[in-house]
Each structure stands twice: as structure tokens, then as C-alpha cells.
Amino acid sequence: MQKGEKLNDSQEIRIGVFICHCGTNIANTIDVKKVAEYASKLPEVTFASDERYVCSEPGQALIRDSIKKHNLNKVVIASCSPRMHEPTFRKTLEAAGLNSSLLEMVNIREQCSWVHMHEPKKATEKAKALVASAIAKAGLLEPLYPLKFKVTPSTLVVGAGIAGIQASLDLANKGFKVYLVERAPSIGGHMAQLDKTFPTLDCSACILTPKMVDVPRHPNINLLSYSEVKSVDGFIGNFKVVITKKARYINEVKCTSCGVCAEKCPVKNIPSEFNLGLGKRAATYVPFPQAVPPTYTIDKENCLWFTKGVCRVCEKVCPANAVDFSQEEQEIQVDVGTIIIATGYDLFDVKQKPEYGYEMYKDVISSLEFERLLSAAGPTGGKLVRPSNGIEPRKIAFIQCVGSRDVQTNPYCSRICCMASIKHAHQVKEKHPDAEVSVFYIDLRAFGKGYEEFYARVQQEGVNFVRGKAAEVYKEPNSDNLTLVFEDTLLGEVQEQEFDMVVLAAGLVPRTTAEPIQKMLKLSLSPDNFFLEAHPKLRPVETQIAGVYLCGCAQGPKDIPDVVAQASAAASQASIPLAKGEVVAEPTIAYVDQDLCCGCKVCESVCVYDAIEVEATDENGKAKVNEALCTCCGSCVAACPARAITLRGFTSEQISAQFEALLKPAQQRD
Amino acid sequence: MNAQELIQKHKLLECIHCGICTGSCPVSRNAGLNIRKYMREVVAHGDVTVHSQNELWSCTTCATCGIRCPKEIIPYEFLIDIRSLAVEKGQVAATIRDALESTFKNGNPWERIRSKRSEWTQGLEIKHISQGAEMLYFVGCTPAYDPRAQKIARSLAECLGKANVDFGILGVEENCCGSEIYGMGEKGLFEFLVEENMKIFRKHHIERIVTGCPHAFHTFKNRYDQTDFEVQHHTQLLSKVIEEGKLTFSKELKKQVIYHDPCFLGKQNGVYDEPRKAIESIPGVKLLEFDRTRERSLCCEGGGGRMWIDITGPRLAENRVRNATKYGAEILVTACPFCLSTFEDAVKTTGLEGKIQIMDLAELLSLAL
Ligand SMILES: Cc1cc2nc3c(=O)[nH]c(=O)nc-3n(C[C@H](O)[C@H](O)[C@H](O)COP(=O)(O)OP(=O)(O)OC[C@H]3O[C@@H](n4cnc5c(N)ncnc54)[C@H](O)[C@@H]3O)c2cc1C
């Protein structure tokens, strides 16, 4: 509403009241005719009527015609919940030339006829009271105008696994600017660590690398790798983001990725994060050969110059003069209209299940480690060997549901592990056809397209599927092999079998590194601690914070096909405000009477949305509402000791009038 | 308790039949006990299937099934309820019946008279708790009566005395803690023992208890539903007084020692580090580890009433002592009178006498005092 604008004081108030039958939903319990008749006698009511379905086209026509015929300037509709049809009726008012805020709805279905089905008399009385109360408020309604904000046509994408990469490419291809922030030295996420992908067995790197390479090349994408989001302020359309770019100590522009620095680096025994500790790297490194960007990074924690003040060999040998020990962390500020969270997952820490002897036995490994052992670019060059002795395994067991479907750890199903182990079983058979492979499962979940078929194929290849969660892994004294204890639940028999390798199909858990961004944006988490979507079915990639979207395993465990589909969905949703160029916000928000405000900041302390702030002037700072962030919750209104704050559409006078009408003794309603 | 009540109480409908309970069960293979199937039968048949005594009474209540269950069902508690049904109907082995009767009559399941309960103290100066002491040493039935286990009590008393711990005992007033009675399913008798014991503890204003028996420790700590007193296992107290320098050693013990985690101390109460710390503090001792250690420790088959019923089949304790020698241990140390007893038997049946010694932690420590 523009300041000071009101209905012309001299203008007569003419209210129209429409009581809906909702077929029999309302009319079977409430005497709608009686309610309409009662309403028609109330002050300021010019016209009152009942109608079988007010929301139907004839019903809406009745409203439109009555507005014109009776020159109505306020409308009260008693029907179902405003959540159903308030938007419908607002449009009806607008079509008849009335401001849409001059509508007041009364819910006499969910809150009256349905809950008082067996007491029609009392229900009718209650409906009368509710309608009278709405009429009292309607008399005081004033026109309000929606708020509009300009949108910065760019998006921040946090996390550059396959989810973040896909979302970024989609948005960039639509013509919007993207800032893609990735914590790690390279983009790619977990998909870069996989060897092949189920169910089609495409080589993971072969399908991922082209997308990875497209990212820095795209004119609309600004890739900020080895970077983290430091702060986010603002609101949909107008986020201000500060990003910290960590120092690589190697100049990204100059580095030609020749690798001489790593070759000559004397510190060579650092467990490679990318290979999950199964291989080693130098203190100067790229995580993997296809890394994007291909720039080398000096790891400050292990570099001799930073730890002992000696060496700097890399600096001497670099033919491109790219090594720069004076590099410092940089702060970059960007403005974006929308944000996509794609921070992915961590693998469940299998040490939490001591019965499987991970860490005790070198030949007990996690499923992701197994991927690295299969990979041609992995620590063994793709040779599948036992980590303990480098010899080919002849008998391998896969243990499913490690940490998943388990109320002590992760109650949920991690969704990808069944298929990942089936894939692994196939890969073992491919490399060593004579190897014996057993998969120990509780239920095999092969739900995706082509998954059941792939499972059947792997069964045909001779893999032994055993129904039973493996109970324990141990070693007999002086044995090289692992003994696995399990119940074959289909036989009801407990067995012990020796294996020379055991792979734990660990579940997926939320990234711990996602916590800062979750706190910054005040995003909610679902009970499984993954990010919570705005609605599980109808708004699956939105969050409850306008302008912030989710995709990939950040939202919950899923396979690559689902991740990619969801990433495209998030990109599409995130582009809507950008394409529109403006966002429209509800006009029902708080405003501050500057004359009454004493700048005490109580409002600031109660607002959980950071939507009200006392401006820092020399003295006499006044509270100001951030119209885009205000959600109309009313906390500041109630807390303000000076009564300086009002909610548009819910003023104190309006609410008091409603109360007065409601509290009127029932006898006075006849 | 009928099938419906069992289903409700033990959340049997939530079982996903993953089989980790039965797979983890130390006796499932030898005795044929399939606890998962037992639970399924109740759901599927709406009735409790009767199984052989050998199966039903083989459970040692080691608790591994419940600890590992991904749905937080506690199969061994279900099994104890099935035992209760058998006890109610009197369908139990004579030896179990006698143990229960003796506990009711004499306060111990060993069919020994109450007046002999402090026999083990002969020659030692140990005060009665009524003479005033900071801490009660709760001896327990087996260390009080069993000639071999009495040495645990005597050694512990020696260690505590040396460390100047101010403790007293209940003497003939002491009763069975009820741990094994609970495991046998005689819950009425268990409740009775709880009441009796709480009366005695209150009478003597007991605030701290130390015990050498993990079964008493577990029962006081987790089954008595009390806040009157704190209970410690002797491994905890001993490692503490060693750490504080109150218990010192004058002798070197050049021995290879392997430690066995009792189920009621380790798996059920997470006490893993204290006994190891105590062992390693003895000069000269080298501590070895079983492969199946800590959370994967193999049950000795002494718990759940198994001391009073003979179950046919090979013994896990034999596997344990055999492996101990294979790892090169000269002494197998444990911290539970039942483990001690089953291992002593196993040394004989495996013919390993003279090759390995079985000791409680307190006995080992007292060797080096
Ligand atoms: C053993 C195994 C085998 C698998 N095999 C298959 C298969 O064959 N087929 C298949 O379809 N799926 C498979 N999957 C599943 C697949 O890995 C995932 O679906 C996919 O990788 C998820 O991608 P993502 O981008 O959501 O998450 P991630 O790959 O986890 O990417 C998240 C990215 O965000 C970054 N990040 C995290 N926090 C921040 C932050 N705060 N700031 C900036 N960046 C951050 C991370 O560094 C990472 O690069 C497998 C999974 C496992 C464990």
C-alpha cells in the first residue's frame, strides 16, 4: 500500500456476503440460508446471499455481478479454507475492478461444518458468529498492493558434484550467469571417484569429464574452485554472497599442469583423499588426472616450506613460474538472484560398526574404496588385488546395509548400495571370472529403470546372493583369510565362510561440510539430516526459504539418473525468478510508524527472519522492515513496547473488531 | 505372557529378518538356537513354539543380538520371557530348579548355606560394612563360595587393602544379586532379590559399591532402577588407583598376557580400556590381544544361567584358550568369575594344563605387588 492511501473516508462502506453450500459439505450441517439472512441485517452489509458452489463459474459470476449491481466495495466469502480458494476469489474481485485485499474469507467448512457434523444448530450459530466477525473486519479493510522486487539474473551454485555441474550448465545454457563454488581443489564430487556406473556400466569418468570440462569453458559460468561461501545476506532476487577463495600457492592462469612440481616435491607420502588413503600423493598435487581446473595445489599442512621453512623446490623447477608462496586467501563478493545447494553426501563411517573389523583388517574395505581399486586411474592401475598382499582375491563378500536401515545409525535406505554392489559383483566377475562372489543382503532393492534386469544378469553370471545381514568378520589365528559369520535367513542356518576380501556397502550420510551454508541460510533439515524440501511431492527442489533450491544427494541419497534429473529441475525452478526479472511478494507485512518508534531494538531481537533492523544512525535510529524478508508472523508487532508496528491486513483495529463481534452474546445474533 | 503381548512388548512386527541377531549369536551354531526364527514363529503362528531344552537354555544372554539389531529389538530379552513361560510351567531342568530354589532359600544359586558366605575371608582382616567404610565390596555368590573363584575375592581384597581403599563387606548378609535369576526367566524371584538387597543397602547407607563380577555390576547398574548408590567394576577401580599412584608394584612379571573381554563388562557396558590399562601398568607384562576382541569378543558361555545347565556340544571357552596359546599367551586374564570358571574347565578338556594359566585381573595384579 502506498503510504497514507485509504479508502475515501466519505465513501460509504458496502459489504457483500456470500455463503457457500459446498454442495452438501456445508449445507447439510449449517443452515446457510439462515446465516445469509442474518448477515444481510448486519450494519454495512448491502447484499448477502447463499450459493451452491461459490468457487464455480456461476458462483464467481454472482460475485462479479453483485459487486457491479450493488456497488459493493468489500466482499466476505464464507466457504472452505482460504488455502483452497483465496487466490481464486482475489482474482474474482480484481476482475470486477476491486482491489484484491478487500476480501475477507471465513472458513465454515473445515473449521465448522466438518467438525460439528452432529450438532447442526450449534454449527449454524458458530457460522453466524464467524461471519459476523469477518464482516466486522471487512469494514476496516483497506486496499493493499503487492510488493515487487527486481531480480539479479544470476545464480549461486554450492557444490560441484554431478548435481552442481548439471544445474550450473543448465542455467548457463539458459543464458544466466552462474557462480559455481566448490570446496575441493577439483570439481566432480563422488562421481569422479567411481569406475563404472550401473546399470549400463558406462565408464564414470568418460561421461563425467566432458561435462566437467564444459564448466570453466562456459562464458556464463564463473567457477570458484577451492573456495567456500563465507556469508549470504539478502533475499530472493537480491542475495549478496561473500566467497572465500583459498590460496593454492600456484597461479591458476600460469600453471600448465605439467606436473614437474609434484614429481620433484620431496613430500610424497600423503594419503590421497581422492583415493581414500589407498594411494599416496605429494604435498603439491592434483587430486586426479582429469581434475578441473587442472591447476596444482600446494597443501599447506604438509608442505615443507610451510611446516619447516625449507625446500621451495617446486618454485625452482616450475617452468611456467606459476608457484607463488605469497598468494593469499581472497574474498570475492557476488550478487545473485537465486541459490542452489548441491553439497552432496559423505560415505557412512564404517568404523561405527566394529563387528566388521574395518581398520583392523586391510582386506575389509568400503564400497567407495573398492571403486578406487577397480579404477584404471586408481592406486593399483585398475588391478583388482587384496590391499593386504597385492594378490588377486579369489573369494569376495559384499555386505549390504552397513549403517543403513538401522535405527542406531541411519534409519533410511541409502538407495544406491544394492545396485552399487551388484555392479561391483559384476566387475569382479569381469576381471576374475573364477572368483567366487557373494552378496549378503536384507532386501535387494533394484527399483530403477533397467535395474532389475541388471540384477538378473549378474545372477546369471554366477554371483551368489545370500539373504542375511552379515553378522561379524574375524580372523582365525595365523590365517590370512577373513571369516564371515552370517545367517542364511532363507535356510535359517548360521554359517561361517572364509573370504579373502570383504567390501562394506556403506550408506550415504549428509556432508558435514554442508553445515555452515545450512546455518547461513537457515535451511531446515529432515529427520535424516539431509536438506528438507518445501514439499515432498509438489515442491521437491524448493526450500522453505524463497529463492533457495536443492538438488542431488544434499537432499537425500540417490543415484546419478535421479541426481541429474533433480539438478535440471532445480535449475529450472531457480531460473523462474531470473526469467521473470522480478519477484512479487504478499503485501501483508509489517510496517513501522516512524513517529512512534523509539529505536529500542526489541523487534530486532524477536525476528527470526532478520527482517527488521534498527538503522544505525547517530542517534534516534528507527526500525525498518525488510519487505522481502518479512513473513507476516507478527512477532515484532506483539513485542513492540511503543506499539509502533502494524501488520498490513491484520491491524489492531481489524483484529479488535473481529473479537468484539465474536464475543457478542449469542442471543444478540437473532 | 501370551503371543500378542510378546509381539507388542518386543516390537516383533518391526523385525526385518536381517538375521544379524542369529548370525551374531555365539551359541546358534553349536546349540541350534535361531532366535530370529523363534520371534517369527510367535508372529506367524500366534503362539509360542516349544523348542528343545538344549536350544532354549543355550542362550548366554551375552546381549550381542540386541546390541547389533538395526531395529533396536532386544531378542535376548524376548528369549528370557520365553524362559519365564517355561519356568512358570515348571518345564525346566532339575539343576535350574535347584539353583532357583537355593537362591530363594539361601541367597545363592550354589546350594550352599548362608553362614558359609564369608568363608573366603579366612585369615584376612576384612571389616563388615557396619563398622563404617566408604565403599561396599559386593563379593557375589561365585567368588564367595567357589573355591577357585574365592581367589578373586582374596586377591581383590589384597589389592584394595594395598591401595588403602576403605571398604567393607556384607558378610553373611550378602545375597545373590539376581543377574542369573533374571537370565533364567524367574522374574518374580529377581524382583524379590532386588527388594531384599535394596533394604540391606539402605540399612547400611551404601553409596558406593565395587564388585568383581560383571554380572552383578551390570545388574545393579542397569536392572535395579535405583539411584541410591554408584557401582563400579573392580577393573575400573583398580585402574583408577593404579593411575593415581595408590597401587604400586614391587615385582616385575615377565609374562605374555592376553585379555578376554567378558560380555557383561565389555559389550554390555563398554568397559574395554580400564582392564587393559591395569594390565599394561604391571612392569614386564606384555599385553596381547585376541583377534576377536572388544566388541567382537567371543562369549565364554558362562552367563544366562549356563553355569547351572549342561548344554551338549563343543565349548567356545575351549576355542578361546586354544587361541590364547596360539597367540603366544602364557596367562589368559579375564575379569569375571564365570569366564574364569569356564576357561579353567576348558584348559583341562583341551589338555593345555601347564601351557596356559587362567587368572582374574585382581589375581594378576596381586602377583606383582
Ligand atoms: C560406492 C558407490 C558407488 C556408486 N555407484 C553409482 C553408480 O554406479 N551409478 C549411479 O547412478 N550412482 C552411483 N553412486 C551414487 C553417486 O555417487 C551419487 O548419486 C552422485 O555422485 C551424487 O552427486 P552429488 O553431486 O549430489 O554429490 P557429491 O558427488 O557428493 O558432490 C558434492 C560436491 O559438493 C562439494 N561440497 C560439499 N560441501 C560444500 C560446501 N560447503 N561448499 C562448496 N562445495 C561443497 C563437494 O566437495 C562435492 O564436490 C554410487 C555411490 C557410491 C558410494
PDB file of C-alpha atoms in Angstrom, chain A residues 353-357 360-361 404-408 411 441-443 467-478 485-496, chain B residues 11 16-25 28-29 33-34 36-37 64 66-72 267 290-293 295-298 319 322-324 326-327:
ATOM      1  CA  LYS A 353      30.181 -50.961  13.011  1.00  0.00           C
ATOM      2  CA  PRO A 354      33.119 -52.613  14.807  1.00  0.00           C
ATOM      3  CA  GLU A 355      31.736 -56.101  14.101  1.00  0.00           C
ATOM      4  CA  TYR A 356      33.065 -55.872  10.544  1.00  0.00           C
ATOM      5  CA  GLY A 357      36.649 -55.200  11.561  1.00  0.00           C
ATOM      6  CA  MET A 360      41.646 -53.950  11.806  1.00  0.00           C
ATOM      7  CA  TYR A 361      41.865 -55.864   8.542  1.00  0.00           C
ATOM      8  CA  SER A 404      21.605 -48.081   6.583  1.00  0.00           C
ATOM      9  CA  ARG A 405      18.108 -49.236   7.572  1.00  0.00           C
ATOM     10  CA  ASP A 406      19.467 -49.155  11.068  1.00  0.00           C
ATOM     11  CA  VAL A 407      17.849 -47.037  13.744  1.00  0.00           C
ATOM     12  CA  GLN A 408      21.140 -46.912  15.627  1.00  0.00           C
ATOM     13  CA  PRO A 411      17.192 -45.395   9.708  1.00  0.00           C
ATOM     14  CA  TYR A 441      21.640 -58.544   1.618  1.00  0.00           C
ATOM     15  CA  ILE A 442      18.498 -57.921   3.670  1.00  0.00           C
ATOM     16  CA  ASP A 443      16.279 -56.943   0.754  1.00  0.00           C
ATOM     17  CA  ARG A 467      19.714 -63.276   2.181  1.00  0.00           C
ATOM     18  CA  GLY A 468      21.050 -62.289   5.565  1.00  0.00           C
ATOM     19  CA  LYS A 469      22.875 -59.371   7.063  1.00  0.00           C
ATOM     20  CA  ALA A 470      26.429 -60.447   7.755  1.00  0.00           C
ATOM     21  CA  ALA A 471      26.971 -60.512  11.490  1.00  0.00           C
ATOM     22  CA  GLU A 472      30.701 -60.445  12.007  1.00  0.00           C
ATOM     23  CA  VAL A 473      34.094 -60.672  10.367  1.00  0.00           C
ATOM     24  CA  TYR A 474      37.029 -62.227  12.192  1.00  0.00           C
ATOM     25  CA  LYS A 475      40.321 -63.960  11.547  1.00  0.00           C
ATOM     26  CA  GLU A 476      41.439 -67.312  12.843  1.00  0.00           C
ATOM     27  CA  PRO A 477      44.896 -67.146  14.417  1.00  0.00           C
ATOM     28  CA  ASN A 478      47.638 -67.281  11.771  1.00  0.00           C
ATOM     29  CA  VAL A 485      29.621 -65.208  10.118  1.00  0.00           C
ATOM     30  CA  PHE A 486      26.064 -64.878   8.890  1.00  0.00           C
ATOM     31  CA  GLU A 487      22.650 -66.402   8.959  1.00  0.00           C
ATOM     32  CA  ASP A 488      21.299 -67.516   5.609  1.00  0.00           C
ATOM     33  CA  THR A 489      17.803 -66.428   6.599  1.00  0.00           C
ATOM     34  CA  LEU A 490      16.162 -68.342   3.778  1.00  0.00           C
ATOM     35  CA  LEU A 491      17.579 -71.536   5.224  1.00  0.00           C
ATOM     36  CA  GLY A 492      17.549 -70.423   8.833  1.00  0.00           C
ATOM     37  CA  GLU A 493      21.137 -71.631   9.046  1.00  0.00           C
ATOM     38  CA  VAL A 494      24.094 -69.925  10.599  1.00  0.00           C
ATOM     39  CA  GLN A 495      27.269 -70.362   8.611  1.00  0.00           C
ATOM     40  CA  GLU A 496      30.872 -69.311   8.656  1.00  0.00           C
TER      41      GLU A 496
ATOM     42  CA  LYS B  11       8.183 -54.978  18.745  1.00  0.00           C
ATOM     43  CA  ILE B  16      13.053 -57.119   9.113  1.00  0.00           C
ATOM     44  CA  HIS B  17      14.543 -60.583   9.472  1.00  0.00           C
ATOM     45  CA  CYS B  18      18.007 -59.499   8.521  1.00  0.00           C
ATOM     46  CA  GLY B  19      19.375 -62.312  10.658  1.00  0.00           C
ATOM     47  CA  ILE B  20      22.144 -60.310  12.310  1.00  0.00           C
ATOM     48  CA  CYS B  21      20.862 -61.472  15.725  1.00  0.00           C
ATOM     49  CA  THR B  22      21.159 -65.133  14.909  1.00  0.00           C
ATOM     50  CA  GLY B  23      24.369 -64.607  12.959  1.00  0.00           C
ATOM     51  CA  SER B  24      25.864 -62.807  15.955  1.00  0.00           C
ATOM     52  CA  CYS B  25      24.675 -65.397  18.440  1.00  0.00           C
ATOM     53  CA  SER B  28      23.459 -70.513  17.459  1.00  0.00           C
ATOM     54  CA  ARG B  29      25.713 -72.855  15.563  1.00  0.00           C
ATOM     55  CA  LEU B  33      19.308 -71.766  18.661  1.00  0.00           C
ATOM     56  CA  ASN B  34      17.807 -69.499  15.981  1.00  0.00           C
ATOM     57  CA  ARG B  36      15.122 -64.841  14.748  1.00  0.00           C
ATOM     58  CA  LYS B  37      13.020 -67.873  13.893  1.00  0.00           C
ATOM     59  CA  THR B  64      25.167 -59.298  21.145  1.00  0.00           C
ATOM     60  CA  GLY B  66      20.291 -56.869  20.943  1.00  0.00           C
ATOM     61  CA  ILE B  67      23.355 -54.655  20.598  1.00  0.00           C
ATOM     62  CA  ARG B  68      23.563 -55.241  16.851  1.00  0.00           C
ATOM     63  CA  CYS B  69      19.859 -55.284  15.966  1.00  0.00           C
ATOM     64  CA  PRO B  70      19.258 -52.489  13.443  1.00  0.00           C
ATOM     65  CA  LYS B  71      15.692 -52.097  14.676  1.00  0.00           C
ATOM     66  CA  GLU B  72      16.555 -51.940  18.366  1.00  0.00           C
ATOM     67  CA  LYS B 267      29.767 -55.401  25.107  1.00  0.00           C
ATOM     68  CA  PHE B 290      42.746 -61.859  20.646  1.00  0.00           C
ATOM     69  CA  ASP B 291      41.568 -61.276  17.124  1.00  0.00           C
ATOM     70  CA  ARG B 292      38.009 -61.406  18.439  1.00  0.00           C
ATOM     71  CA  THR B 293      38.317 -58.697  20.993  1.00  0.00           C
ATOM     72  CA  GLU B 295      33.001 -55.509  20.627  1.00  0.00           C
ATOM     73  CA  ARG B 296      33.755 -58.786  18.820  1.00  0.00           C
ATOM     74  CA  SER B 297      34.828 -60.701  21.884  1.00  0.00           C
ATOM     75  CA  LEU B 298      33.667 -64.311  21.856  1.00  0.00           C
ATOM     76  CA  ASN B 319      38.267 -72.214  21.339  1.00  0.00           C
ATOM     77  CA  ARG B 322      43.345 -72.728  22.397  1.00  0.00           C
ATOM     78  CA  ASN B 323      43.574 -69.447  20.540  1.00  0.00           C
ATOM     79  CA  ALA B 324      45.164 -67.764  23.552  1.00  0.00           C
ATOM     80  CA  LYS B 326      48.267 -69.802  19.587  1.00  0.00           C
ATOM     81  CA  TYR B 327      48.783 -66.077  20.096  1.00  0.00           C
TER      82      TYR B 327
END
